[in-house]
């Protein structure tokens, strides 16, 4: 709300009442006021007038309050600190509340009339001045919050007589600083007295007349800053006087040779400027002198400020302008003024409009502001309250008159938020759109873009004739990061409709915020592939760049080059995604990139470094080179060939080989090398490139063993597959390659895979090699036998037979399988029979059964074998019989010896000790084993049985062997396992029978 201190006194007519007979004053009044016409002014007649205030007459409820403003005792008024202060001609002060009730009354002065009152806003200080022309004016400072113990009223802090050189002239103006350290008092005789001192604590004050003039003083105002300046107004001049700070003590400086009437000078509390009202205009004075002025014709009676508004009271002009009219301005004309009309206006000089104006039927006595409202008191005692309307109400008034520019300026001046300001801008835009001023309307919509629903504006400009305005709005939406997917789509469609490639490129390169997905999609749909690539690169959408280059632009080599220029985490997914397409169009380059990546040697592709060049004869070569530096890396060529004009100069770049060598000098990137099998599917339908890839991976020394298995197996399969489609030497060539993969003692492939692949491809050499390396000799022999290849069977038998004896029984069965095979075998049958017989590989009965299976072999063929076998068996039987007899005789001898030991006495004839070798003497110990010892040589311990030291080791061995037999007698699992693995099962049973395995358990 607006607020302003009140005028510190009543109207001039009241102030100078009963003083018009003073000769000096009459003389000063005759000066009048002259106004210059050399200053440019802005006429108020061109300003718009509004009714921004609600006017109501204040009618106090109490009988006492109701008559105060119309009382003949009423002499002065002021406001401040939420109260109104009324001074009377009898020296009393009445304090009114916001309800205009008298809340306090106290006697301030004993003599004279209180002509000036000033309340220091925000404090409890009140300054009063009483005058009578017989004595000097009396000035008092009151503390309203400190009661006087004697009177009960406010405490008077200080009191002093205002000096005017003993000249009895009325006070015409009063001003004070907020801290009451200095006061300025202007007199009707043209003198100004400045009072300095501590009036609050009554520590004394000094008075000095700082200015004297023949013209009456009509106004005094302070302006504080680095220096304190006092502005003085007379009826003929405006002056400034420095009263403290730099320049103090210098004479008053004349600002202008035109003065003003009494009550027509005030200070703007917001800017600090001095406002002066003359009959022709309103003038502003600042620190640099006179400021702007605003023409407003009419005799001025009173000027004040209310916030940022200027309150102005004027009187209608009369034809009888004379000195009497001028005099009436100061001293009034008695009761006739009550019925003369006056004009009251509130002006906004910043925005240049009239906030309120009205014609009053009575003269204005004074104006003041309090409680956020402005008050006007007329001579007939009527008090009017002017309540300022809210901002929204003001705006509605402006809307009704289509004054949107003023509405915008007003909102900006009061500092509304952005949302409310944008509402005004949007309404202004709607107004202009209806008028057909589309360009200006769009400017308003653009200013209000932050909180305007875009669809409301877009719908207004969907007409094809307004497409440029629509583009402008959509571009601004993207600038403010308020665009949606639909907005981006619409903008790009507009560009496409206008075929404005330049704007499209400017849009996507401007860094404007927009939906990237939509922009790229629209560029791709519209055929703007280069722009789509640019957007994707700019925002780091590497996957999309590759997709556009391959799917849309069909620039496969450029896409592969782009992949090769990025880090592994970017390059690998794109390489795998488009591997098949790239292998079709760039087979060698793609295969090489696969090899680098899967062998851990991936390096970022770089342009060939430029070699130092000699100074060119002209600037052309340098210009070309400088221009090339601005070309994006993916679009540069590795080499630059010199033009005919520069053939004598050195090459601008290195050769391709040197560039490759320079690239290899950089260390490879660190990344997790994927398993080679992940790339296998990419080479479908590209066997040649696949072979190159596999062979290169196999050459890598640091390849994992499991990966080598995959590589060998896959490469082996491809070799065999190609060999199967070839004939003659070509087939042998590929089979030889396949054989080299498995020809060795330690192959990394799984034998079953090699066998399966070899079988499927009918690659017998592979089958044989693997079976041989894996020790599957019997399988090799069986494969030959199943194929009926007798020569290979004989060869395999001779090669593997010594290490694989079981081949001989198999060979015997194969040789006697058919007459043809038997004939091809020839004498090899006898060799087989001999080896079987020598090694005991088959029992004679088994041999006979095998030979009789197919009824191919004749008796004559095996006669020799049978004869030798029978003779050998007879010799073995004879030997066994002799061995049995020797065991029986030995057993009988042992039994007889045991019987004799138990039944017959033993004779000991040994004479020497078996331990020490000395002659035996008593006591002597004899053992049944015929060993004798000195008792001292045995060293018996306690009562334990003494055993012959000589026979003890043998006996211990026998006992241990016997215990082992007893323990093994219960190990039936060991017996069954040994029996299962034994070739001579009857011999095994006999051995375990002798150990007691089959003996009955002993009874306890």
Coordinates of C-alpha atoms in Angstrom, one line a residue, residues 677-952:
X677 CA 32.6 -67.8 -30.7
X678 CA 30.5 -64.6 -30.3
X679 CA 31.6 -63.5 -33.7
X680 CA 30.9 -66.8 -35.5
X681 CA 27.3 -66.1 -36.4
X682 CA 28.4 -62.8 -38.1
X683 CA 30.3 -64.7 -40.8
X684 CA 27.5 -66.8 -42.0
X685 CA 27.6 -66.9 -45.9
X686 CA 31.1 -65.4 -45.7
X687 CA 33.4 -68.4 -45.4
X688 CA 36.5 -66.8 -46.9
X689 CA 36.4 -63.9 -44.4
X690 CA 35.6 -66.4 -41.7
X691 CA 38.7 -68.4 -42.4
X692 CA 40.8 -65.3 -42.4
X693 CA 39.3 -64.3 -39.0
X694 CA 39.8 -67.8 -37.5
X695 CA 43.4 -68.2 -38.7
X696 CA 44.3 -64.7 -37.4
X697 CA 42.8 -65.5 -34.0
X698 CA 44.7 -68.8 -33.8
X699 CA 47.9 -66.9 -34.5
X700 CA 47.4 -64.9 -31.3
X701 CA 49.6 -66.3 -28.6
X702 CA 47.6 -65.1 -25.6
X703 CA 44.4 -66.9 -26.7
X704 CA 42.6 -68.8 -24.0
X705 CA 42.7 -72.6 -24.3
X706 CA 38.9 -73.0 -24.4
X707 CA 38.8 -70.4 -27.1
X708 CA 41.4 -72.3 -29.1
X709 CA 39.2 -75.4 -28.9
X710 CA 36.4 -73.4 -30.5
X711 CA 38.6 -71.9 -33.1
X712 CA 40.2 -75.2 -34.1
X713 CA 36.9 -77.0 -34.2
X714 CA 35.2 -74.4 -36.3
X715 CA 38.1 -73.9 -38.7
X716 CA 38.4 -77.7 -39.1
X717 CA 34.7 -77.9 -39.9
X718 CA 35.0 -75.1 -42.5
X719 CA 38.1 -76.8 -44.1
X720 CA 36.2 -80.1 -44.4
X721 CA 33.1 -78.3 -45.7
X722 CA 35.1 -76.5 -48.5
X723 CA 37.0 -79.7 -49.3
X724 CA 33.6 -81.5 -49.7
X725 CA 32.6 -79.0 -52.4
X726 CA 35.9 -79.4 -54.3
X727 CA 37.5 -82.1 -56.4
X728 CA 41.0 -83.2 -57.3
X729 CA 43.9 -81.2 -56.1
X730 CA 41.7 -78.5 -54.6
X731 CA 40.1 -81.1 -52.4
X732 CA 43.4 -82.5 -51.3
X733 CA 44.6 -79.0 -50.6
X734 CA 41.8 -78.3 -48.1
X735 CA 42.0 -81.8 -46.6
X736 CA 45.7 -81.2 -46.0
X737 CA 44.8 -78.0 -44.2
X738 CA 42.3 -79.8 -42.1
X739 CA 44.9 -82.5 -41.4
X740 CA 47.5 -80.0 -40.2
X741 CA 45.0 -78.9 -37.5
X742 CA 44.8 -82.4 -36.0
X743 CA 48.2 -83.8 -36.9
X744 CA 50.1 -83.7 -33.7
X745 CA 50.4 -85.3 -30.3
X746 CA 48.4 -82.6 -28.5
X747 CA 45.4 -81.2 -30.3
X748 CA 43.1 -78.8 -28.6
X749 CA 39.9 -80.2 -30.2
X750 CA 37.6 -82.7 -28.6
X751 CA 38.2 -86.1 -30.1
X752 CA 34.6 -86.9 -30.4
X753 CA 34.0 -83.6 -32.4
X754 CA 36.8 -84.4 -34.8
X755 CA 35.6 -88.0 -35.2
X756 CA 32.0 -86.8 -35.8
X757 CA 33.1 -84.1 -38.3
X758 CA 35.5 -86.5 -40.1
X759 CA 32.8 -89.1 -40.3
X760 CA 30.2 -86.7 -41.7
X761 CA 32.7 -85.4 -44.3
X762 CA 34.0 -88.9 -45.0
X763 CA 37.5 -87.7 -44.0
X764 CA 39.2 -91.1 -43.0
X765 CA 42.6 -89.6 -42.4
X766 CA 41.1 -87.4 -39.7
X767 CA 39.4 -90.3 -38.0
X768 CA 42.6 -92.3 -38.0
X769 CA 44.7 -89.5 -36.7
X770 CA 42.4 -88.7 -33.8
X771 CA 41.9 -92.2 -32.8
X772 CA 45.6 -92.8 -32.9
X773 CA 46.4 -89.7 -30.8
X774 CA 43.7 -90.6 -28.3
X775 CA 44.9 -94.2 -28.0
X776 CA 41.8 -95.6 -29.7
X777 CA 43.8 -98.1 -31.7
X778 CA 41.1 -100.8 -31.4
X779 CA 38.6 -98.3 -33.0
X780 CA 41.1 -97.7 -35.9
X781 CA 41.4 -101.5 -36.4
X782 CA 37.7 -101.9 -36.2
X783 CA 37.0 -99.1 -38.8
X784 CA 39.4 -100.8 -41.2
X785 CA 37.8 -104.2 -40.6
X786 CA 34.3 -102.8 -41.1
X787 CA 35.4 -101.3 -44.3
X788 CA 36.9 -104.6 -45.5
X789 CA 40.3 -103.1 -46.0
X790 CA 42.5 -106.1 -45.3
X791 CA 45.7 -104.4 -46.1
X792 CA 45.0 -101.6 -43.7
X793 CA 43.9 -104.1 -41.1
X794 CA 47.3 -105.9 -41.4
X795 CA 49.1 -102.6 -41.4
X796 CA 47.3 -101.5 -38.2
X797 CA 47.8 -104.9 -36.6
X798 CA 51.6 -104.7 -37.2
X799 CA 51.7 -101.0 -36.0
X800 CA 49.4 -101.2 -33.0
X801 CA 49.5 -105.0 -32.1
X802 CA 52.5 -104.8 -29.8
X803 CA 50.9 -102.1 -27.7
X804 CA 47.3 -103.4 -28.1
X805 CA 47.4 -107.3 -27.7
X806 CA 43.6 -107.5 -28.0
X807 CA 43.9 -106.7 -31.7
X808 CA 45.1 -110.2 -32.4
X809 CA 42.0 -112.0 -31.3
X810 CA 40.0 -109.4 -33.3
X811 CA 42.3 -110.0 -36.3
X812 CA 41.8 -113.8 -36.0
X813 CA 38.1 -113.3 -36.2
X814 CA 38.4 -110.9 -39.1
X815 CA 40.8 -113.1 -41.1
X816 CA 38.4 -116.1 -40.8
X817 CA 35.3 -114.0 -41.5
X818 CA 35.3 -114.8 -45.3
X819 CA 37.3 -116.8 -47.8
X820 CA 38.3 -113.6 -49.6
X821 CA 39.6 -112.0 -46.4
X822 CA 41.4 -115.3 -45.5
X823 CA 43.0 -115.3 -48.9
X824 CA 44.1 -111.7 -48.6
X825 CA 45.5 -112.3 -45.2
X826 CA 47.8 -115.2 -46.4
X827 CA 50.5 -116.2 -43.9
X828 CA 49.4 -113.4 -41.6
X829 CA 46.9 -115.9 -40.0
X830 CA 49.8 -118.1 -38.7
X831 CA 51.5 -115.0 -37.3
X832 CA 48.3 -114.1 -35.4
X833 CA 47.9 -117.6 -34.1
X834 CA 51.5 -117.7 -33.0
X835 CA 51.2 -114.3 -31.1
X836 CA 48.0 -115.5 -29.5
X837 CA 49.6 -118.7 -28.3
X838 CA 52.8 -117.0 -27.1
X839 CA 51.0 -114.3 -25.2
X840 CA 48.2 -116.5 -24.0
X841 CA 45.6 -114.1 -25.4
X842 CA 43.1 -116.9 -26.0
X843 CA 42.5 -120.3 -24.6
X844 CA 42.9 -123.1 -27.2
X845 CA 39.2 -123.8 -26.9
X846 CA 38.4 -120.1 -27.7
X847 CA 40.7 -120.2 -30.7
X848 CA 38.8 -123.3 -32.0
X849 CA 35.5 -121.7 -31.4
X850 CA 36.5 -118.5 -33.3
X851 CA 37.9 -120.5 -36.2
X852 CA 34.7 -122.7 -36.4
X853 CA 32.3 -119.7 -36.4
X854 CA 32.4 -119.1 -40.2
X855 CA 33.7 -122.6 -41.3
X856 CA 36.3 -120.8 -43.4
X857 CA 39.6 -122.0 -41.8
X858 CA 40.6 -125.7 -42.5
X859 CA 42.2 -128.2 -40.1
X860 CA 45.4 -128.1 -42.0
X861 CA 45.7 -124.4 -41.3
X862 CA 45.6 -124.9 -37.5
X863 CA 47.2 -128.3 -37.3
X864 CA 50.6 -127.0 -36.3
X865 CA 49.0 -124.6 -33.7
X866 CA 47.0 -127.5 -32.2
X867 CA 50.0 -129.8 -32.0
X868 CA 52.2 -127.3 -30.3
X869 CA 49.4 -126.4 -27.9
X870 CA 48.7 -130.0 -26.8
X871 CA 52.4 -130.7 -26.3
X872 CA 52.8 -127.7 -24.2
X873 CA 49.8 -128.6 -22.1
X874 CA 51.1 -132.1 -21.4
X875 CA 54.5 -130.7 -20.2
X876 CA 52.7 -128.2 -17.9
X877 CA 50.5 -131.0 -16.4
X878 CA 53.7 -133.1 -15.7
X879 CA 55.4 -130.2 -14.0
X880 CA 52.4 -129.5 -11.8
X881 CA 52.2 -133.1 -10.6
X882 CA 55.9 -133.0 -9.6
X883 CA 55.3 -129.7 -7.7
X884 CA 52.3 -131.2 -5.9
X885 CA 54.4 -134.2 -4.7
X886 CA 57.2 -132.0 -3.4
X887 CA 54.6 -129.9 -1.4
X888 CA 53.1 -133.0 0.1
X889 CA 56.5 -134.5 1.2
X890 CA 57.5 -131.1 2.7
X891 CA 54.2 -130.9 4.6
X892 CA 54.6 -134.4 6.1
X893 CA 58.1 -133.6 7.3
X894 CA 56.9 -130.5 9.1
X895 CA 54.1 -132.3 10.8
X896 CA 56.5 -135.0 12.0
X897 CA 58.9 -132.5 13.4
X898 CA 56.0 -130.8 15.3
X899 CA 54.9 -134.1 16.8
X900 CA 58.4 -134.9 18.0
X901 CA 58.8 -131.6 19.6
X902 CA 55.7 -132.3 21.6
X903 CA 56.4 -135.8 22.6
X904 CA 60.2 -136.3 22.8
X905 CA 62.9 -134.6 24.9
X906 CA 65.4 -132.3 23.2
X907 CA 69.1 -132.7 23.6
X908 CA 71.1 -129.4 23.6
X909 CA 74.8 -129.8 22.8
X910 CA 75.7 -126.2 22.0
X911 CA 78.6 -124.9 24.1
X912 CA 78.7 -121.2 23.1
X913 CA 76.3 -118.4 23.6
X914 CA 74.5 -117.5 20.3
X915 CA 74.5 -113.9 21.3
X916 CA 77.9 -113.1 22.7
X917 CA 79.8 -116.2 21.4
X918 CA 81.3 -116.9 24.8
X919 CA 81.3 -120.3 26.6
X920 CA 78.0 -121.1 28.1
X921 CA 77.9 -121.1 31.9
X922 CA 75.0 -121.1 34.3
X923 CA 72.5 -119.8 34.3
X924 CA 71.8 -120.8 30.6
X925 CA 68.7 -120.6 28.5
X926 CA 68.0 -123.2 25.7
X927 CA 65.4 -122.8 23.0
X928 CA 63.8 -125.6 21.0
X929 CA 65.2 -123.9 17.9
X930 CA 68.6 -125.2 19.1
X931 CA 69.9 -121.7 20.1
X932 CA 71.4 -121.3 23.6
X933 CA 72.1 -118.0 25.5
X934 CA 73.5 -116.7 28.7
X935 CA 70.6 -115.6 30.8
X936 CA 72.4 -112.2 31.1
X937 CA 72.5 -111.9 27.3
X938 CA 68.7 -112.1 27.0
X939 CA 67.8 -109.2 29.3
X940 CA 64.3 -110.4 30.1
X941 CA 61.8 -107.7 31.2
X942 CA 59.4 -108.6 34.0
X943 CA 57.5 -111.8 33.6
X944 CA 57.1 -111.6 29.9
X945 CA 57.9 -114.7 27.8
X946 CA 61.4 -114.7 26.4
X947 CA 61.8 -115.4 22.7
X948 CA 64.8 -116.5 20.8
X949 CA 66.5 -113.3 19.6
X950 CA 67.8 -115.1 16.5
X951 CA 64.4 -116.5 15.4
X952 CA 62.3 -113.5 16.5

